[in-house]
Amino acid sequence: MHNNSFFKIILIAISVVFFTSCDKDFNSIGGDLVGNDHFGLESKTFNVLAYNQKINAVQSSNLPVNALGVYEDAIFGTTTASFVTQLTLASVNPVIGNNVQVDSVILSVPYFYTQLPNPDLESGENLYRLDSIYGNKDLGKIKLNIYENGYFMRDLDPATGFLEVQRYYTNQASDFETLKGSVVLNDAADVSQNTAFFFSPKAVKEKTTTNGEATTTQSVPAMRLALNKSYFKTKIIDAAASGKLVTNDVFKNYFRGLYFKVEKSDSNLGVLSMMNFKAGKIIVYYKEDSSTDNTVKVSKSIQLNLTGNTVNLLSNDVTNATAYTNAAANPNTTTGDEKLYLKGGEGAMAVLELFEKTDLLGYDANGNVTGPNGVYDELDELRRKDPVTGKSLLINEANLVFHVDGAAMGSNKIPNRVYLYDLTNNTVIADYAFDQTRVLTDKTGHLIYGGLLNPVNTEDKTYKFRITNHIRTLIQNADSTNVKLGVVVTEDINNTGMNKLRVPLQPGTTLTKAPQASVMNPLGVVLHGANSSVPADKKLKLEIYYTKPN
């Protein structure tokens, strides 16, 4: 009985210590907000140096999703996105029988879609809306020619002693164009499969006949193309006997994949879609003699998956986009740019430098004035400890708010989200890392950190970022670096990967990468900068809310 009481007392004591420790850890973020040490919340705005930066050729190999099509933008020009992928055998070293006849070769790549709640009233068919599609969804068309790829895509880079992956870039179209096959593989008479291709939201219907009875099945919307039967008979079926299909390594060297070449259609109305090609496949349907009776044909198939190394090839016609090209090529790194141009792919980004570049004084550990110390004075003021209390400011909240330039954007589609990151170190800022709000889709998550378009005020759409932890760290740690920040459009806010630039943004610096999710997004947006010519209510500023020590 006494032992039980003793153990109960010990358990209660441990619990109190545990919860007290947890409470201290939790409250350290807002240290001493409650009590007599602080009084009223105050705010201050700080100028930001913000300027444009061109992004040239960037690594676009093995992206999670890829663009395909033509996107025409009155501000940023016309982007044409082609695609190359290796192929792999679903089952290696197939056994092929005698007297093969190829019935059909079907390429299928599912689209991103949303199923509508109500089916068609007349047919009863399911209805769909395509997602991640840009341009004229109803009338837009492209010229799509598919060729055998002749350029071998290595897994590893010999220039690094085969220690790093081989990277392929957005501007390598000429390498693939030179070595492409001579036969157009999607050569069906139906022009909607080639010279006037469009992304159809309709369900895919397939008719099959079994024992004389025809049935029709439906599947979700997809790119579905009939490919050249004779070509695949020779390239796949006939090659099995010579060992070309024995392993996927042998096969990928023999058949080096497909090149989806995109050009503008005669319709002059482009359209572009994001595609998950890795979910795609090619099925070669054929018949061969039965192994027991050569008068009987047996139906069989070989499946090729659109997996392996890939690359998105982008070309940009900016002939009529002079404002964008001039701004991206000639940034004002001294006083900042009036307009900030963000464009995905081979595009542009904004570079931010926080606080005025003035260093006339500094403060010692006691808050006393010293001479210049290599830190901007505005930051020194925020870091300064009160000489009486020995405490520094408590940062309650810090925000960056970007205003969309509505006059410049006109009726152009505005990206739903932009991404702010540590450009100096090519990584996320603290607020992104600490924000664990729920992720539902590629477009959601990290809601406290922000970057979502706020369209409530149609005359003044904004993107807001909460950078409280970033500023707290900068103020509380005197040895922390005031890094440059980068802002780009993003296709997936949860993708923080960085892709190499073929040539660094600024030779001799660490600016050698761009966010992968920006490479995937074809859209662009014009934002008001922080230049003195920008109206005060639209100017980009750093807003800090703080409490003074008392």
XYZ file of C-alpha atoms in Angstrom:
550
model
C 0.000 0.000 0.000
C 2.778 2.448 0.931
C 4.749 1.437 -2.159
C 1.717 2.163 -4.361
C 1.308 5.627 -2.832
C 4.995 6.324 -3.290
C 4.883 5.370 -6.946
C 1.759 7.488 -7.473
C 3.554 10.520 -6.020
C 6.585 9.925 -8.244
C 4.331 9.560 -11.320
C 2.510 12.822 -10.572
C 5.807 14.656 -10.069
C 7.205 13.398 -13.371
C 4.003 14.408 -15.168
C 4.185 17.927 -13.758
C 7.806 18.299 -14.858
C 6.982 16.908 -18.322
C 4.046 19.224 -18.983
C 5.924 22.201 -17.559
C 8.787 21.493 -19.997
C 6.382 21.179 -22.899
C 4.707 24.432 -21.918
C 8.052 26.239 -21.855
C 8.972 24.942 -25.293
C 5.614 25.989 -26.690
C 5.661 29.478 -25.193
C 9.245 30.274 -26.207
C 7.943 31.450 -29.597
C 6.002 34.280 -28.016
C 8.247 34.658 -24.978
C 6.822 36.807 -22.173
C 3.790 38.058 -24.081
C 1.728 37.695 -20.914
C 2.672 39.797 -17.882
C 4.027 43.254 -17.180
C 7.200 43.024 -19.289
C 5.560 44.238 -22.507
C 2.975 46.726 -23.618
C 1.028 47.556 -26.801
C 1.580 46.005 -30.162
C 3.251 48.327 -32.679
C 3.996 48.054 -36.383
C 6.490 49.382 -38.869
C 7.033 48.974 -42.607
C 10.428 48.586 -44.214
C 11.432 49.113 -47.817
C 12.431 46.101 -49.882
C 14.851 46.066 -52.803
C 13.104 43.927 -55.424
C 14.272 43.326 -58.983
C 13.843 40.926 -61.887
C 16.118 38.054 -62.815
C 15.999 36.090 -66.074
C 15.990 32.299 -65.873
C 17.535 30.739 -68.952
C 17.909 27.037 -69.777
C 17.120 24.944 -66.711
C 17.198 21.238 -65.934
C 13.891 19.674 -66.971
C 14.727 15.969 -66.827
C 12.578 13.538 -64.833
C 10.030 16.101 -63.663
C 7.025 14.775 -61.688
C 4.696 16.227 -64.342
C 5.429 17.662 -67.777
C 3.931 20.324 -70.018
C 2.803 19.440 -73.544
C 1.370 21.944 -75.989
C 1.428 25.606 -76.948
C 0.556 28.379 -74.501
C 0.118 31.882 -75.877
C 0.455 34.782 -73.454
C 0.083 38.426 -74.447
C 2.681 39.486 -71.849
C 5.189 36.646 -71.779
C 5.057 35.392 -75.375
C 4.366 31.886 -76.680
C 5.708 28.794 -74.926
C 5.921 25.557 -76.916
C 6.478 22.426 -74.824
C 7.646 19.151 -76.372
C 8.562 15.982 -74.513
C 10.895 12.984 -74.724
C 10.620 9.757 -72.758
C 12.322 6.405 -72.660
C 10.195 3.245 -72.794
C 10.411 0.081 -70.705
C 8.927 -3.373 -71.235
C 6.270 -4.341 -68.697
C 7.510 -7.939 -69.128
C 10.966 -8.517 -70.527
C 12.040 -11.220 -72.970
C 8.568 -12.080 -74.311
C 8.145 -15.279 -76.297
C 6.751 -14.475 -79.756
C 5.051 -17.174 -81.801
C 4.764 -17.707 -85.553
C 2.975 -15.753 -88.267
C 2.327 -12.663 -86.164
C -0.244 -10.142 -87.321
C -0.389 -6.804 -85.507
C -3.999 -5.664 -84.989
C -3.332 -2.264 -83.406
C -0.854 -0.218 -81.425
C -2.460 2.124 -78.898
C -0.734 4.841 -76.894
C -2.647 6.026 -73.829
C -1.786 8.728 -71.266
C -4.474 9.697 -68.726
C -5.192 13.387 -68.145
C -5.613 15.158 -64.835
C -9.357 15.466 -64.415
C -12.289 16.032 -62.085
C -15.412 13.926 -62.529
C -18.546 16.072 -62.582
C -21.354 15.067 -60.205
C -24.040 14.457 -62.837
C -23.734 12.231 -65.926
C -24.976 13.229 -69.360
C -28.792 13.214 -69.387
C -29.134 11.576 -72.804
C -26.322 9.033 -72.920
C -25.805 8.433 -69.215
C -22.051 8.824 -69.729
C -19.865 10.268 -66.998
C -18.777 13.851 -67.589
C -15.364 15.252 -66.756
C -13.480 18.538 -66.493
C -9.790 18.552 -67.372
C -7.469 20.059 -64.770
C -4.111 21.790 -65.234
C -4.872 22.799 -68.807
C -4.045 26.277 -70.108
C -5.049 28.304 -73.137
C -8.222 27.851 -75.152
C -9.619 24.621 -73.694
C -12.532 24.423 -76.128
C -11.015 25.484 -79.455
C -7.273 25.255 -78.914
C -5.337 22.737 -81.015
C -1.710 21.779 -81.579
C 0.273 19.889 -84.188
C 1.579 16.753 -82.510
C 4.019 14.430 -84.254
C 5.473 11.450 -82.410
C 8.816 10.042 -83.555
C 11.175 7.357 -82.374
C 13.848 9.075 -80.305
C 17.395 8.441 -81.454
C 19.250 10.314 -78.689
C 20.455 7.969 -75.952
C 19.517 9.270 -72.504
C 22.101 8.090 -69.989
C 21.313 7.511 -66.332
C 24.658 8.838 -65.063
C 26.876 11.704 -66.164
C 30.351 10.656 -67.424
C 31.621 14.193 -66.768
C 31.286 13.481 -63.028
C 32.888 10.046 -63.229
C 29.380 8.553 -63.324
C 28.785 9.721 -59.747
C 25.877 12.087 -60.521
C 22.707 11.687 -62.541
C 22.741 12.903 -66.130
C 20.792 16.131 -66.450
C 18.908 17.288 -69.526
C 17.777 20.858 -70.103
C 14.884 22.826 -71.549
C 16.939 24.103 -74.517
C 18.209 20.765 -75.862
C 15.559 20.360 -78.563
C 18.174 20.450 -81.347
C 19.932 17.384 -79.867
C 16.744 15.338 -80.093
C 15.541 16.875 -83.351
C 18.746 15.929 -85.165
C 18.497 12.256 -84.193
C 14.748 11.675 -84.346
C 13.310 8.917 -86.524
C 12.080 9.632 -90.035
C 8.600 8.129 -89.587
C 5.693 9.905 -87.898
C 4.265 7.210 -85.635
C 0.853 8.777 -84.937
C -0.110 8.742 -88.612
C -3.828 7.979 -88.374
C -6.119 9.576 -90.951
C -8.018 11.272 -88.120
C -6.305 14.710 -87.838
C -7.389 15.039 -84.204
C -4.646 12.496 -83.489
C -1.846 14.537 -85.073
C -2.034 17.789 -87.070
C -5.096 19.098 -85.198
C -4.715 17.409 -81.847
C -6.739 18.665 -78.869
C -7.186 17.591 -75.249
C -10.645 16.053 -75.042
C -12.495 15.876 -71.705
C -14.697 13.042 -72.937
C -14.557 9.558 -71.496
C -12.606 7.076 -73.621
C -14.833 4.454 -75.222
C -13.514 1.080 -76.299
C -15.450 -1.579 -78.176
C -14.554 -5.249 -77.814
C -16.110 -8.368 -79.300
C -16.225 -11.649 -77.409
C -17.879 -14.709 -78.926
C -19.619 -12.510 -81.437
C -21.021 -10.123 -78.809
C -19.880 -6.477 -78.881
C -19.483 -4.527 -75.652
C -18.421 -0.931 -74.985
C -16.413 0.089 -71.949
C -15.639 3.588 -70.693
C -12.515 4.906 -69.008
C -11.369 8.311 -67.794
C -10.229 11.015 -70.262
C -6.837 10.316 -71.791
C -4.605 10.986 -74.738
C -5.352 7.944 -76.885
C -3.517 7.612 -80.186
C -3.259 4.855 -82.780
C 0.383 4.308 -83.773
C 1.900 2.856 -86.941
C 1.328 -0.938 -86.864
C 3.968 -1.820 -89.460
C 6.638 0.154 -87.638
C 5.990 -1.541 -84.294
C 5.778 -4.951 -85.967
C 9.325 -4.509 -87.198
C 10.669 -2.611 -84.172
C 9.171 -4.729 -81.391
C 7.745 -8.039 -82.568
C 10.466 -8.946 -85.075
C 13.259 -7.754 -82.743
C 12.456 -10.301 -80.041
C 14.218 -13.106 -81.923
C 17.504 -11.178 -81.975
C 17.551 -10.574 -78.203
C 16.655 -6.869 -78.278
C 13.925 -7.377 -75.670
C 15.847 -9.599 -73.267
C 16.292 -6.911 -70.586
C 15.186 -3.313 -70.219
C 18.774 -2.077 -70.296
C 19.261 -3.739 -73.686
C 15.851 -2.551 -74.862
C 16.394 1.107 -73.878
C 19.624 1.205 -75.832
C 17.941 -0.424 -78.839
C 14.657 1.547 -78.797
C 15.560 4.884 -77.261
C 12.052 6.089 -76.601
C 9.573 8.547 -78.085
C 9.853 12.208 -79.027
C 6.539 14.101 -78.758
C 7.224 17.063 -81.015
C 4.776 19.950 -80.651
C 4.213 22.805 -83.092
C 1.598 25.472 -83.447
C -1.526 24.264 -85.236
C -3.117 26.029 -88.187
C -5.962 27.008 -85.852
C -3.648 29.637 -84.265
C -5.317 28.934 -80.927
C -2.863 27.102 -78.743
C -3.543 24.888 -75.748
C -1.209 23.278 -73.216
C -1.768 20.598 -70.598
C 0.234 19.245 -67.689
C 0.709 15.507 -68.203
C 1.707 12.568 -66.021
C 3.459 10.606 -68.754
C 4.779 8.039 -66.282
C 1.210 6.711 -66.061
C 1.186 6.236 -69.822
C 1.595 3.052 -71.803
C 1.708 1.606 -75.311
C 0.041 -1.722 -75.988
C 0.849 -3.695 -79.114
C -2.107 -5.992 -79.821
C -1.309 -8.925 -82.092
C -2.300 -12.449 -83.104
C -0.052 -15.453 -83.613
C -0.455 -19.117 -84.485
C -1.585 -21.370 -81.688
C 1.245 -23.564 -80.437
C -0.992 -26.620 -80.919
C -2.862 -25.736 -84.108
C -1.389 -23.390 -86.682
C -4.806 -22.890 -88.240
C -5.959 -21.083 -85.107
C -4.885 -17.559 -84.144
C -4.282 -16.559 -80.511
C -4.633 -12.956 -79.342
C -1.734 -11.538 -77.339
C -0.204 -8.178 -76.413
C 3.022 -6.525 -75.361
C 2.935 -3.506 -73.052
C 5.512 -0.726 -73.109
C 5.492 1.746 -70.208
C 6.404 5.407 -70.620
C 8.968 5.203 -67.836
C 12.679 5.855 -67.687
C 14.504 9.131 -68.257
C 12.467 12.051 -69.563
C 12.983 15.680 -70.552
C 10.632 18.605 -71.194
C 11.852 20.708 -74.125
C 10.696 24.333 -74.083
C 10.936 27.049 -76.704
C 9.824 30.631 -76.098
C 8.767 33.090 -78.789
C 9.030 36.499 -77.095
C 8.919 38.578 -80.284
C 6.004 40.653 -79.015
C 6.890 40.521 -75.319
C 9.340 43.423 -75.236
C 8.330 44.813 -71.829
C 8.901 41.423 -70.206
C 12.157 40.637 -71.997
C 13.618 44.095 -71.326
C 12.726 43.973 -67.645
C 14.091 40.442 -67.175
C 17.323 41.200 -69.032
C 17.980 44.604 -67.443
C 17.159 44.484 -63.726
C 17.692 47.576 -61.600
C 19.662 46.116 -58.701
C 20.231 49.549 -57.138
C 16.763 51.020 -56.640
C 14.652 48.040 -57.694
C 12.208 47.479 -60.563
C 8.778 49.029 -60.883
C 7.258 45.786 -62.191
C 8.279 42.272 -61.207
C 7.828 39.562 -63.862
C 7.451 35.972 -62.670
C 7.351 33.347 -65.429
C 7.686 29.569 -65.142
C 9.909 27.291 -67.218
C 12.593 29.251 -69.036
C 11.257 32.465 -67.590
C 11.944 34.965 -64.836
C 11.861 35.409 -61.086
C 12.068 38.239 -58.565
C 14.976 38.722 -56.174
C 14.327 40.419 -52.811
C 16.801 42.046 -50.452
C 15.365 43.091 -47.090
C 16.216 46.405 -45.351
C 17.944 49.547 -46.609
C 21.609 49.123 -47.575
C 22.915 51.728 -45.132
C 25.578 50.882 -42.553
C 26.636 53.937 -40.563
C 26.400 52.598 -37.047
C 26.048 49.500 -34.913
C 25.304 48.517 -31.327
C 27.265 46.504 -28.772
C 25.779 43.785 -26.571
C 24.501 46.393 -24.127
C 22.741 48.446 -26.782
C 25.350 51.205 -26.902
C 26.210 52.854 -30.226
C 29.339 51.735 -32.082
C 30.635 52.341 -35.605
C 29.708 50.529 -38.862
C 29.603 46.778 -38.376
C 28.733 45.287 -41.755
C 25.029 45.009 -40.889
C 22.319 47.251 -42.355
C 21.271 49.916 -39.842
C 17.564 49.024 -40.021
C 18.402 45.483 -38.969
C 20.750 46.779 -36.268
C 17.893 48.842 -34.845
C 15.667 45.782 -34.660
C 18.416 43.716 -33.028
C 19.327 46.407 -30.485
C 18.769 45.412 -26.885
C 17.155 47.935 -24.573
C 19.969 49.371 -22.341
C 17.714 49.173 -19.269
C 15.998 45.800 -19.605
C 18.620 44.082 -21.747
C 15.837 42.740 -23.951
C 15.244 43.057 -27.694
C 11.976 43.541 -29.535
C 9.444 40.728 -29.526
C 8.415 40.063 -33.130
C 4.743 39.088 -33.215
C 4.279 38.901 -36.978
C 6.076 39.795 -40.205
C 4.574 39.783 -43.703
C 5.454 40.418 -47.325
C 2.463 41.385 -49.489
C 2.723 41.408 -53.289
C 0.105 43.266 -55.346
C -0.771 41.950 -58.809
C -0.421 44.611 -61.494
C -3.980 44.358 -62.779
C -3.480 46.875 -65.585
C -0.520 44.925 -66.947
C -2.175 41.495 -66.544
C -5.448 42.454 -68.225
C -7.475 39.291 -68.860
C -4.453 36.973 -68.662
C -4.741 33.936 -66.402
C -3.120 34.596 -63.024
C -1.201 31.765 -61.297
C -2.973 30.465 -58.225
C 0.205 30.388 -56.164
C 3.738 31.735 -55.955
C 6.659 30.481 -53.870
C 9.071 32.477 -51.672
C 12.361 30.826 -50.718
C 15.917 31.391 -49.497
C 17.709 32.208 -52.746
C 21.175 32.430 -51.198
C 21.080 28.816 -49.986
C 18.501 27.404 -52.435
C 16.265 26.163 -49.648
C 13.005 26.900 -47.849
C 12.634 29.683 -45.300
C 11.836 28.848 -41.665
C 8.147 29.727 -41.978
C 7.662 27.180 -44.753
C 9.433 24.491 -42.721
C 7.429 25.198 -39.554
C 4.055 25.306 -41.318
C 2.488 21.870 -41.192
C -1.024 22.797 -42.301
C -2.781 19.933 -44.034
C -1.898 19.016 -47.599
C -4.863 17.964 -49.737
C -3.510 18.535 -53.255
C -0.409 19.833 -55.014
C -1.939 23.305 -54.789
C -2.724 23.237 -51.056
C -0.778 22.980 -47.820
C 1.450 25.519 -46.059
C -1.497 27.873 -45.730
C -0.032 29.905 -42.852
C 3.188 30.498 -44.777
C 1.009 31.597 -47.702
C 1.616 32.530 -51.317
C -1.977 31.855 -52.405
C -3.691 34.334 -54.687
C -6.250 36.396 -52.789
C -8.813 37.363 -55.453
C -11.406 38.896 -53.095
C -10.681 42.448 -54.215
C -10.832 42.152 -57.999
C -9.096 45.526 -58.368
C -6.189 44.560 -56.131
C -5.360 40.848 -56.079
C -2.520 39.954 -53.718
C -0.141 37.213 -52.621
C 0.798 37.312 -48.943
C 3.657 35.525 -47.196
C 4.045 35.232 -43.446
C 7.786 35.370 -42.689
C 7.603 35.842 -38.919
C 10.028 33.053 -38.034
C 12.450 34.178 -40.712
C 12.549 37.704 -39.238
C 12.667 36.449 -35.626
C 15.706 34.328 -36.414
C 17.359 37.231 -38.207
C 16.847 39.525 -35.214
C 17.482 37.138 -32.341
C 20.653 35.591 -33.807
C 23.261 38.250 -34.457
C 25.336 35.825 -36.522
C 22.463 34.947 -38.894
C 22.793 36.140 -42.488
C 20.297 38.451 -44.139
C 19.908 36.205 -47.182
C 18.408 37.135 -50.534
C 14.929 35.786 -51.158
C 13.560 34.476 -54.438
C 9.966 34.523 -55.686
C 8.697 32.262 -58.502
C 5.438 30.796 -59.783
C 4.884 27.214 -58.655
C 3.031 24.166 -59.961
C 3.272 22.296 -56.635
C 3.721 24.170 -53.346
C 4.828 20.948 -51.653
C 7.704 20.372 -54.079
C 10.808 22.187 -52.781
C 13.312 20.481 -55.072
C 15.868 22.599 -56.928
C 16.950 22.056 -60.542
C 20.248 23.175 -61.980
C 20.563 25.977 -64.469
C 22.600 25.125 -67.526
C 24.458 28.433 -67.040
C 24.387 30.142 -63.597
C 22.121 33.165 -63.243
C 25.134 35.220 -62.256
C 28.454 33.549 -63.154
C 30.768 33.274 -60.202
C 27.955 33.274 -57.609
C 25.952 30.548 -55.887
C 22.849 31.331 -57.976
C 22.926 28.131 -59.981
C 19.477 26.616 -59.445
C 15.758 27.283 -59.825
C 12.816 25.670 -57.997
C 11.665 22.523 -59.783
C 7.985 23.367 -59.320
C 8.572 26.635 -61.190
C 10.116 24.762 -64.119
C 6.863 22.808 -64.431
C 4.530 25.836 -64.498
C 3.893 27.601 -67.847
C 2.142 30.661 -66.392
C 3.373 34.144 -65.579
C 2.289 37.109 -63.473
C 3.259 40.782 -63.210
C 3.579 42.201 -59.703
C 4.108 45.728 -58.449
C 7.659 46.148 -57.199
C 9.104 48.311 -54.436
C 10.495 51.073 -56.643
C 9.719 54.654 -55.548
C 7.534 55.118 -58.650
C 5.050 52.473 -57.443
C 1.912 53.904 -55.751
C 2.182 53.636 -51.973
C -0.865 51.358 -51.638
C 0.523 48.880 -54.215
C 4.191 48.932 -53.235
C 5.855 45.773 -51.963
C 6.839 46.311 -48.321
C 7.979 44.332 -45.323
C 5.448 44.739 -42.492
C 6.632 43.917 -38.967
C 4.385 43.864 -35.899
C 6.287 43.901 -32.619
C 6.110 44.533 -28.883
C 8.685 46.700 -27.113
C 10.286 45.554 -23.863
C 9.277 47.546 -20.777
